[in-house]
Amino acid sequence: MEKANNSKPSKRDSFGSSFGVLVALAGSAVGLGNLWRFPYLVGQNGGAAFILIYLGFVILAGLPVMLAEFIIGRRSQASARKAFLTLAPGSRWDITGVLGVICCILILSFYSVVGGWGTEYLYKAVCFDFNTGNDQALKTMFSNFSTSVWRPLICHSIFLALTAGIVIAGVQNGIEKFSKVMMPVLFLIVIGIAVRSMTLKGSGPGLDYLFKPDWSKVTSQTFLAALGQAFFSLSLGSCMVVTYASYVKKDANILSLSAQTAAADTVFALIAGCAIMPAVFAFGISPGEGPDLVFITLPHIFSQMPMGGIIAIFFFLALLLAALTSAISILEVIVAFCIEEFKMKRGVAVALVFILIWILGALCSLSMGPLDSFKILGRNIFDLFDFLSANFLMLIGGLLVVIFVGWKLGRKVVFDEVNNGGSLKMAPWLLKTLLFLIRFAAPAALLAIAFFQIHE
Ligand code: PHE
């Protein structure tokens, strides 16, 4: 095991401030996962019962994995694979980094397609295209659009180009600057919509749907859904945190950054739930699932709501911003890997990764329409990428990361990184609890879920 390499080239980019790190991490965490996945998962899985299980997983598994990724990234100051090589030379732990990069390639491919849909719907909102007031017309609008060939491809290209444009500017000048401005805007928009939604007449049942515990809906699948959602939403197991943490200065408090990121993400998910469900119920519509919720149900509601036209514009703007700040973090993992493994210039790396993701994303997009009958493991390409990354690679990545940090790097490294070599005063019980969570609680939760999944 090697000590951190402090003689890195000074050229390596870094975040400018702790606030910059926090908004960038929160930007990555807050994304499509919060805006459409969380609200309907909550509803399907017993409301507050699901939220409690979700919170339990965030603390027991999410936080330790995030901290472990932080330790790997900040200590090594290197991108996904090199980070493991630096800390454990001569071992095969670097495979964890490679899996993280593969996971990011899969996620970004379908994420960019959905981000493209968001771009198209922002455009439709600006043109007041939802004013048909007719549910069937909105259904047809979405299915005609998402199953067609060219328009979704153009939108995917625009979204990916925006993402690449920010990443090409670098960590401090691109990612940090963009997140610092956009994250507060995003929070304000969603809070505004939540206030509007909760003050609609008849919004009460929507809040019940979100916050009333219904334990009868809790099954082993609920636990799997809660853990999968916690990982996806906190961007864990994909080496995203490893990569961002490698740009974090040695004096930053990584425990408080991890806790603040997890808190911001969870609070945002709850506010998003309050923005969406009360309005859905106030108009007597049953909440849809997945893309249907955002691209069919909500436009239908906006078309009926007073001031709905304007709210629709703000909502899709929020969706686009949330998706962009997440997409840049996914792209950065792949780009940083290319820069450090193949000694590429940032511009060249971004261009090559753009081409790769464009092609894979195009396949995902076409799998909604012309390629729909092409199935692997019973799934079309879009669903396959989603399944492989969120239900499989992220969980394996998370498990490997906590085992690596808890057992391979060990106690001294964990304590040393968490309290910055003793310069942050921390109670011994806190450090021991964190070590326990990394060594036992997180692996146990992840293994239990893997067991459930195999036995379903
Ligand atoms: N956390 C993001 C979301 O909720 C998705 C994401 C996954 C981002 C993995 C980065 C890495 O939408």
Coordinates of C-alpha atoms and ligand atoms in Angstrom, one line a residue:
M1 CA 0.0 0.0 0.0
E2 CA 1.4 3.3 -1.0
K3 CA 1.2 6.7 0.7
A4 CA -0.5 9.5 -1.2
N5 CA 1.6 10.7 -4.0
N6 CA 2.2 14.4 -3.3
S7 CA 4.4 15.1 -6.3
K8 CA 1.6 15.2 -8.8
P9 CA 2.0 17.6 -11.6
S10 CA 0.8 21.0 -10.4
K11 CA -1.1 21.3 -13.7
R12 CA -3.9 19.0 -12.5
D13 CA -7.1 20.9 -12.2
S14 CA -8.9 21.3 -8.8
F15 CA -12.0 22.8 -7.3
G16 CA -11.5 26.4 -6.1
S17 CA -13.4 26.2 -2.8
S18 CA -15.3 23.9 -0.5
F19 CA -18.6 25.5 -1.6
G20 CA -17.6 24.7 -5.2
V21 CA -17.0 21.1 -4.3
L22 CA -20.4 20.9 -2.5
V23 CA -22.4 22.4 -5.3
A24 CA -20.6 20.2 -7.9
L25 CA -21.3 17.1 -5.9
A26 CA -24.9 18.1 -5.1
G27 CA -25.2 18.9 -8.8
S28 CA -24.2 15.4 -9.7
A29 CA -26.5 13.8 -7.1
V30 CA -29.5 15.9 -7.9
G31 CA -30.7 14.8 -11.3
L32 CA -33.4 12.9 -13.2
G33 CA -33.3 10.4 -10.4
N34 CA -34.8 12.9 -8.0
L35 CA -37.3 14.5 -10.3
W36 CA -39.1 11.6 -11.7
R37 CA -37.8 8.3 -10.2
F38 CA -38.1 9.2 -6.5
P39 CA -41.7 10.6 -6.4
Y40 CA -43.2 7.6 -8.1
L41 CA -41.1 5.0 -6.3
V42 CA -42.3 6.5 -3.0
G43 CA -45.9 6.3 -4.1
Q44 CA -45.6 2.7 -5.4
N45 CA -43.8 1.5 -2.3
G46 CA -45.9 2.7 0.6
G47 CA -45.2 6.4 1.0
A48 CA -43.4 7.3 4.2
A49 CA -42.6 3.6 4.8
F50 CA -40.4 3.8 1.6
I51 CA -38.9 7.2 2.7
L52 CA -37.9 5.7 6.0
I53 CA -36.3 2.7 4.4
Y54 CA -34.6 5.0 1.9
L55 CA -33.2 7.2 4.6
G56 CA -31.9 4.1 6.5
F57 CA -30.0 3.0 3.4
V58 CA -28.7 6.5 2.8
I59 CA -27.1 6.4 6.2
L60 CA -26.1 2.7 6.4
A61 CA -24.9 2.2 2.9
G62 CA -24.9 5.5 1.0
L63 CA -22.9 7.6 3.4
P64 CA -20.1 5.0 4.0
V65 CA -19.7 4.3 0.3
M66 CA -19.6 8.0 -0.4
L67 CA -17.0 8.5 2.3
A68 CA -15.0 5.5 1.0
E69 CA -15.0 6.9 -2.6
F70 CA -13.9 10.3 -1.1
I71 CA -11.0 8.7 0.7
I72 CA -9.8 6.9 -2.5
G73 CA -10.1 10.0 -4.7
R74 CA -8.7 12.6 -2.3
R75 CA -5.8 10.4 -1.1
S76 CA -4.7 9.4 -4.6
Q77 CA -5.5 12.6 -6.4
A78 CA -6.0 10.4 -9.5
S79 CA -8.8 9.4 -11.9
A80 CA -10.9 6.2 -11.5
R81 CA -8.5 3.4 -12.4
K82 CA -5.2 5.2 -11.5
A83 CA -6.6 6.0 -8.0
F84 CA -6.7 2.3 -7.1
L85 CA -3.3 1.7 -8.7
T86 CA -1.8 4.5 -6.7
L87 CA -3.2 3.3 -3.4
A88 CA -2.6 -0.5 -4.0
P89 CA 0.1 -0.9 -6.6
G90 CA 0.6 -4.4 -8.0
S91 CA -2.9 -5.5 -7.1
R92 CA -5.9 -6.0 -9.3
W93 CA -8.1 -3.5 -7.4
D94 CA -7.9 -1.2 -10.4
I95 CA -10.6 -3.3 -12.0
T96 CA -13.0 -1.4 -9.7
G97 CA -12.0 1.8 -11.4
V98 CA -12.5 0.3 -14.9
L99 CA -16.0 -1.0 -13.9
G100 CA -16.8 2.5 -12.7
V101 CA -15.8 4.0 -16.1
I102 CA -17.9 1.3 -17.9
C103 CA -20.8 2.1 -15.6
C104 CA -20.5 5.8 -16.5
I105 CA -20.4 5.1 -20.2
L106 CA -23.7 3.1 -19.9
I107 CA -25.4 5.7 -17.7
L108 CA -24.4 8.7 -19.8
S109 CA -25.7 7.0 -23.0
F110 CA -29.3 6.7 -21.8
Y111 CA -29.1 9.8 -19.6
S112 CA -28.3 12.0 -22.6
V113 CA -31.3 10.6 -24.5
V114 CA -33.6 11.5 -21.6
G115 CA -31.8 14.9 -21.2
G116 CA -32.6 15.4 -24.9
W117 CA -36.3 14.7 -24.2
G118 CA -36.1 17.3 -21.5
T119 CA -34.6 19.8 -24.0
E120 CA -37.4 19.1 -26.5
Y121 CA -40.1 19.5 -23.8
L122 CA -38.6 22.8 -22.6
Y123 CA -38.9 24.0 -26.2
K124 CA -42.5 22.7 -26.3
A125 CA -43.3 24.5 -23.0
V126 CA -41.9 27.7 -24.4
C127 CA -44.1 27.4 -27.4
F128 CA -47.1 26.6 -25.1
D129 CA -47.6 23.3 -26.9
F130 CA -49.3 21.5 -24.0
N131 CA -52.4 23.7 -24.2
T132 CA -54.4 20.9 -25.9
G133 CA -55.8 20.1 -22.5
N134 CA -56.3 16.6 -23.8
D135 CA -54.6 13.6 -22.1
Q136 CA -54.7 11.5 -25.2
A137 CA -53.2 14.1 -27.4
L138 CA -50.3 14.5 -24.9
K139 CA -49.8 10.7 -24.8
T140 CA -49.6 10.6 -28.6
M141 CA -47.3 13.6 -28.6
F142 CA -44.8 11.8 -26.4
S143 CA -45.0 8.5 -28.1
N144 CA -44.7 10.0 -31.6
F145 CA -41.7 12.0 -30.5
S146 CA -39.8 9.3 -28.5
T147 CA -40.3 6.6 -31.1
S148 CA -39.4 8.7 -34.1
V149 CA -35.8 8.7 -35.5
W150 CA -34.5 12.1 -36.1
R151 CA -35.9 14.5 -33.6
P152 CA -34.8 12.6 -30.4
L153 CA -31.4 12.1 -32.0
I154 CA -31.0 15.9 -32.6
C155 CA -32.1 16.5 -29.0
H156 CA -29.6 13.9 -27.7
S157 CA -26.9 15.7 -29.8
I158 CA -27.8 19.1 -28.3
F159 CA -27.8 17.8 -24.8
L160 CA -24.6 16.0 -25.2
A161 CA -23.0 19.0 -26.8
L162 CA -24.0 21.2 -23.9
T163 CA -22.5 18.7 -21.5
A164 CA -19.3 18.5 -23.4
G165 CA -19.1 22.3 -23.7
I166 CA -19.0 22.6 -19.9
V167 CA -16.6 19.7 -19.3
I168 CA -14.2 21.0 -22.0
A169 CA -13.8 24.2 -19.9
G170 CA -12.3 22.1 -17.1
V171 CA -13.1 21.4 -13.5
Q172 CA -12.8 24.9 -12.0
N173 CA -13.8 27.0 -15.0
G174 CA -16.5 24.7 -16.3
I175 CA -18.0 22.3 -13.8
E176 CA -17.6 24.4 -10.7
K177 CA -18.7 27.7 -12.2
F178 CA -21.7 26.2 -13.9
S179 CA -22.8 24.3 -10.8
K180 CA -22.4 27.4 -8.5
V181 CA -24.8 29.4 -10.6
M182 CA -27.2 26.7 -11.6
M183 CA -27.7 24.8 -8.4
P184 CA -29.2 27.7 -6.4
V185 CA -31.5 28.5 -9.4
L186 CA -32.6 24.9 -9.6
F187 CA -33.5 24.7 -5.9
L188 CA -35.4 28.0 -6.1
I189 CA -37.4 26.9 -9.1
V190 CA -38.4 23.6 -7.4
I191 CA -39.3 25.2 -4.1
G192 CA -41.4 27.7 -6.0
I193 CA -43.3 24.9 -7.9
A194 CA -43.7 23.0 -4.6
V195 CA -45.4 26.0 -3.0
R196 CA -47.7 26.4 -6.0
S197 CA -48.5 22.7 -6.0
M198 CA -49.2 22.4 -2.3
T199 CA -51.5 25.4 -2.3
L200 CA -53.8 24.0 -5.0
K201 CA -57.2 23.0 -3.8
G202 CA -57.4 19.2 -3.3
S203 CA -53.6 18.7 -2.9
G204 CA -53.9 17.0 0.4
P205 CA -54.2 13.4 -0.9
G206 CA -51.0 14.0 -2.9
L207 CA -49.2 14.7 0.4
D208 CA -50.8 11.6 2.0
Y209 CA -49.6 9.5 -1.0
L210 CA -46.0 10.7 -0.3
F211 CA -45.9 10.9 3.5
K212 CA -48.4 8.4 4.9
P213 CA -46.7 5.1 5.7
D214 CA -48.4 2.1 4.2
W215 CA -46.4 -0.9 5.4
S216 CA -48.6 -3.3 3.6
K217 CA -46.9 -2.3 0.3
V218 CA -43.4 -3.1 1.7
T219 CA -41.9 -6.3 0.2
S220 CA -38.3 -7.4 -0.4
Q221 CA -38.6 -5.6 -3.7
T222 CA -39.1 -2.4 -1.8
F223 CA -35.7 -2.8 -0.1
L224 CA -34.1 -3.4 -3.5
A225 CA -35.8 -0.4 -5.0
A226 CA -34.8 1.8 -2.0
L227 CA -31.1 0.8 -2.1
G228 CA -30.9 1.0 -5.9
Q229 CA -32.5 4.5 -5.8
A230 CA -30.1 5.6 -3.0
F231 CA -27.1 4.6 -5.1
F232 CA -28.4 6.1 -8.3
S233 CA -29.5 9.3 -6.7
L234 CA -26.2 9.8 -4.7
S235 CA -24.2 8.8 -7.9
L236 CA -22.4 6.1 -6.0
G237 CA -20.5 3.0 -7.1
S238 CA -19.6 4.7 -10.4
C239 CA -16.4 6.3 -9.3
M240 CA -18.0 9.7 -9.8
V241 CA -17.1 10.6 -6.2
V242 CA -13.6 9.2 -6.6
T243 CA -13.1 11.5 -9.6
Y244 CA -14.5 14.6 -8.1
A245 CA -12.7 13.9 -4.8
S246 CA -9.4 13.8 -6.7
Y247 CA -9.9 17.5 -7.3
V248 CA -10.5 18.3 -3.6
K249 CA -7.8 20.0 -1.5
K250 CA -6.1 18.2 1.3
D251 CA -7.6 20.4 4.0
A252 CA -11.3 19.9 3.1
N253 CA -13.5 18.1 5.6
I254 CA -14.6 15.1 3.6
L255 CA -17.1 13.8 6.2
S256 CA -19.0 17.0 6.3
L257 CA -18.9 17.3 2.5
S258 CA -20.3 13.7 2.2
A259 CA -23.1 14.4 4.8
Q260 CA -24.0 17.7 3.2
T261 CA -24.2 16.2 -0.3
A262 CA -26.4 13.3 0.9
A263 CA -28.6 15.7 2.8
A264 CA -29.0 18.1 -0.1
D265 CA -29.9 15.3 -2.4
T266 CA -32.5 13.9 -0.1
V267 CA -34.1 17.2 0.7
F268 CA -34.2 18.0 -3.0
A269 CA -35.9 14.6 -3.7
L270 CA -38.5 15.4 -1.0
I271 CA -39.2 18.9 -2.4
A272 CA -39.5 17.4 -5.9
G273 CA -42.1 15.0 -4.5
C274 CA -44.0 17.9 -3.0
A275 CA -43.8 19.8 -6.3
I276 CA -45.2 16.9 -8.3
M277 CA -47.6 14.7 -6.3
P278 CA -49.9 17.3 -4.7
A279 CA -50.6 18.8 -8.2
V280 CA -51.2 15.3 -9.7
F281 CA -53.8 14.5 -7.1
A282 CA -55.4 18.0 -7.1
F283 CA -56.4 17.3 -10.7
G284 CA -57.6 13.8 -9.9
I285 CA -55.0 12.1 -12.1
S286 CA -53.3 8.9 -11.2
P287 CA -49.5 9.3 -10.9
G288 CA -47.7 7.7 -13.9
E289 CA -44.4 5.9 -13.7
G290 CA -41.0 6.8 -15.1
P291 CA -41.0 8.9 -18.3
D292 CA -44.9 8.9 -18.4
L293 CA -45.0 10.9 -15.2
V294 CA -42.8 13.7 -16.4
F295 CA -43.6 13.8 -20.1
I296 CA -47.3 13.0 -20.1
T297 CA -48.9 13.4 -16.7
L298 CA -47.2 16.7 -15.8
P299 CA -47.8 18.4 -19.2
H300 CA -51.5 17.4 -18.8
I301 CA -51.6 19.0 -15.4
F302 CA -49.8 22.2 -16.5
S303 CA -52.3 22.6 -19.2
Q304 CA -55.1 22.7 -16.6
M305 CA -53.4 24.7 -13.9
P306 CA -53.8 28.5 -13.6
M307 CA -50.4 29.9 -14.7
G308 CA -49.5 26.4 -15.8
G309 CA -47.9 27.6 -19.0
I310 CA -45.2 29.5 -17.1
I311 CA -44.8 26.7 -14.5
A312 CA -44.2 24.2 -17.3
I313 CA -41.4 26.4 -18.6
F314 CA -39.8 26.5 -15.2
F315 CA -40.3 22.8 -14.5
F316 CA -38.6 21.7 -17.8
L317 CA -35.8 24.3 -17.2
A318 CA -35.3 22.7 -13.8
L319 CA -35.3 19.2 -15.3
L320 CA -32.7 20.3 -17.9
L321 CA -30.4 21.9 -15.4
A322 CA -30.6 19.0 -13.0
A323 CA -29.8 16.6 -15.8
L324 CA -26.9 18.7 -17.1
T325 CA -25.2 19.1 -13.7
S326 CA -25.4 15.3 -13.4
A327 CA -24.3 14.5 -16.9
I328 CA -21.2 16.7 -16.6
S329 CA -20.1 14.6 -13.6
I330 CA -20.6 11.4 -15.5
L331 CA -18.7 12.7 -18.5
E332 CA -15.9 13.9 -16.3
V333 CA -15.3 10.4 -14.9
I334 CA -14.7 9.1 -18.5
V335 CA -12.8 12.1 -19.7
A336 CA -10.4 12.2 -16.6
F337 CA -9.8 8.5 -17.2
C338 CA -8.8 9.1 -20.9
I339 CA -6.6 12.1 -20.0
E340 CA -4.7 10.2 -17.3
E341 CA -4.6 6.7 -18.9
F342 CA -3.9 7.7 -22.5
K343 CA -2.2 11.1 -21.9
M344 CA -4.8 12.8 -24.0
K345 CA -5.4 16.6 -24.0
R346 CA -8.8 17.5 -22.4
G347 CA -10.2 18.7 -25.7
V348 CA -9.3 15.5 -27.5
A349 CA -10.6 13.3 -24.7
V350 CA -13.9 15.2 -24.7
A351 CA -14.3 14.9 -28.4
L352 CA -13.6 11.2 -28.5
V353 CA -15.9 10.4 -25.6
F354 CA -18.5 12.6 -27.2
I355 CA -18.4 10.4 -30.3
L356 CA -18.6 7.1 -28.3
I357 CA -21.5 8.3 -26.2
W358 CA -23.3 9.8 -29.2
I359 CA -23.2 6.4 -30.9
L360 CA -24.3 4.4 -27.8
G361 CA -27.0 7.1 -27.0
A362 CA -28.3 6.9 -30.6
L363 CA -28.7 3.1 -30.1
C364 CA -30.7 3.8 -26.9
S365 CA -32.8 6.4 -28.6
L366 CA -33.5 4.2 -31.6
S367 CA -34.4 1.3 -29.3
M368 CA -37.5 3.3 -28.4
G369 CA -38.6 3.1 -32.0
P370 CA -37.1 1.3 -35.0
L371 CA -34.8 -1.0 -32.9
D372 CA -37.5 -1.8 -30.3
S373 CA -37.6 -5.5 -31.2
F374 CA -33.9 -5.9 -30.8
K375 CA -33.6 -7.4 -27.3
I376 CA -30.7 -8.6 -25.2
L377 CA -31.6 -10.4 -21.9
G378 CA -35.3 -9.7 -22.8
R379 CA -34.6 -5.9 -22.7
N380 CA -34.2 -3.3 -25.4
I381 CA -30.9 -1.4 -25.4
F382 CA -32.2 1.6 -23.4
D383 CA -33.5 -0.7 -20.6
L384 CA -30.5 -2.9 -20.7
F385 CA -28.1 0.0 -20.1
D386 CA -30.3 1.3 -17.3
F387 CA -30.6 -2.2 -15.7
L388 CA -26.9 -3.1 -16.0
S389 CA -25.7 0.2 -14.5
A390 CA -28.3 1.0 -11.8
N391 CA -29.1 -2.5 -10.6
F392 CA -25.8 -4.2 -11.1
L393 CA -22.6 -2.2 -11.7
M394 CA -23.3 0.5 -9.2
L395 CA -24.0 -2.0 -6.4
I396 CA -21.0 -4.1 -7.2
G397 CA -18.8 -0.9 -7.5
G398 CA -20.1 0.2 -4.1
L399 CA -19.3 -3.1 -2.5
L400 CA -15.8 -3.2 -3.9
V401 CA -15.1 0.3 -2.8
V402 CA -16.1 -0.2 0.9
I403 CA -14.2 -3.5 1.0
F404 CA -11.1 -1.8 -0.5
V405 CA -11.2 1.1 1.9
G406 CA -12.3 -0.8 5.0
W407 CA -10.1 -3.8 4.7
K408 CA -7.3 -3.2 2.2
L409 CA -6.5 0.4 3.1
G410 CA -7.6 -0.1 6.7
R411 CA -8.2 1.7 9.8
K412 CA -5.3 4.1 9.9
V413 CA -5.9 5.4 6.4
V414 CA -9.6 5.9 7.1
F415 CA -9.0 7.9 10.3
D416 CA -6.2 9.8 8.7
E417 CA -8.3 10.9 5.7
V418 CA -11.4 11.7 7.8
N419 CA -9.7 13.8 10.3
N420 CA -7.0 15.1 7.9
G421 CA -4.1 13.6 9.8
G422 CA -5.5 14.8 13.2
S423 CA -5.9 18.4 12.2
L424 CA -9.7 18.2 12.4
K425 CA -10.7 17.3 16.0
M426 CA -13.1 14.4 15.9
A427 CA -14.4 12.2 18.7
P428 CA -12.9 8.7 18.6
W429 CA -16.4 7.1 18.8
L430 CA -17.3 9.0 15.6
L431 CA -14.3 7.7 13.7
K432 CA -14.9 4.2 15.0
T433 CA -18.6 4.3 14.0
L434 CA -17.6 5.4 10.5
L435 CA -15.1 2.6 10.2
F436 CA -17.8 0.1 11.4
L437 CA -20.2 1.4 8.8
I438 CA -17.6 1.1 6.0
R439 CA -16.3 -2.3 7.1
F440 CA -19.6 -4.1 8.1
A441 CA -22.8 -2.2 7.7
A442 CA -22.5 -1.2 4.1
P443 CA -21.1 -4.5 2.8
A444 CA -23.8 -6.4 4.8
A445 CA -26.6 -4.2 3.3
L446 CA -25.2 -4.7 -0.2
L447 CA -24.7 -8.4 0.2
A448 CA -28.2 -8.9 1.6
I449 CA -29.7 -7.1 -1.3
A450 CA -27.7 -9.2 -3.8
F451 CA -29.0 -12.3 -2.0
F452 CA -32.6 -11.0 -2.3
Q453 CA -32.1 -10.3 -5.9
I454 CA -30.9 -13.7 -6.7
H455 CA -33.6 -15.4 -4.7
E456 CA -36.5 -13.4 -6.2
Ligands
PHE1 N1 -27.4 11.0 -9.4 C1 -27.9 11.3 -10.7 C2 -29.4 11.4 -10.7 O1 -30.0 11.2 -9.7 C3 -27.4 10.2 -11.7 C4 -26.0 9.9 -11.7 C5 -25.5 8.6 -11.5 C6 -25.0 10.8 -11.8 C7 -24.2 8.2 -11.5 C8 -23.6 10.5 -11.7 C9 -23.2 9.2 -11.6 O2 -30.0 11.6 -11.7

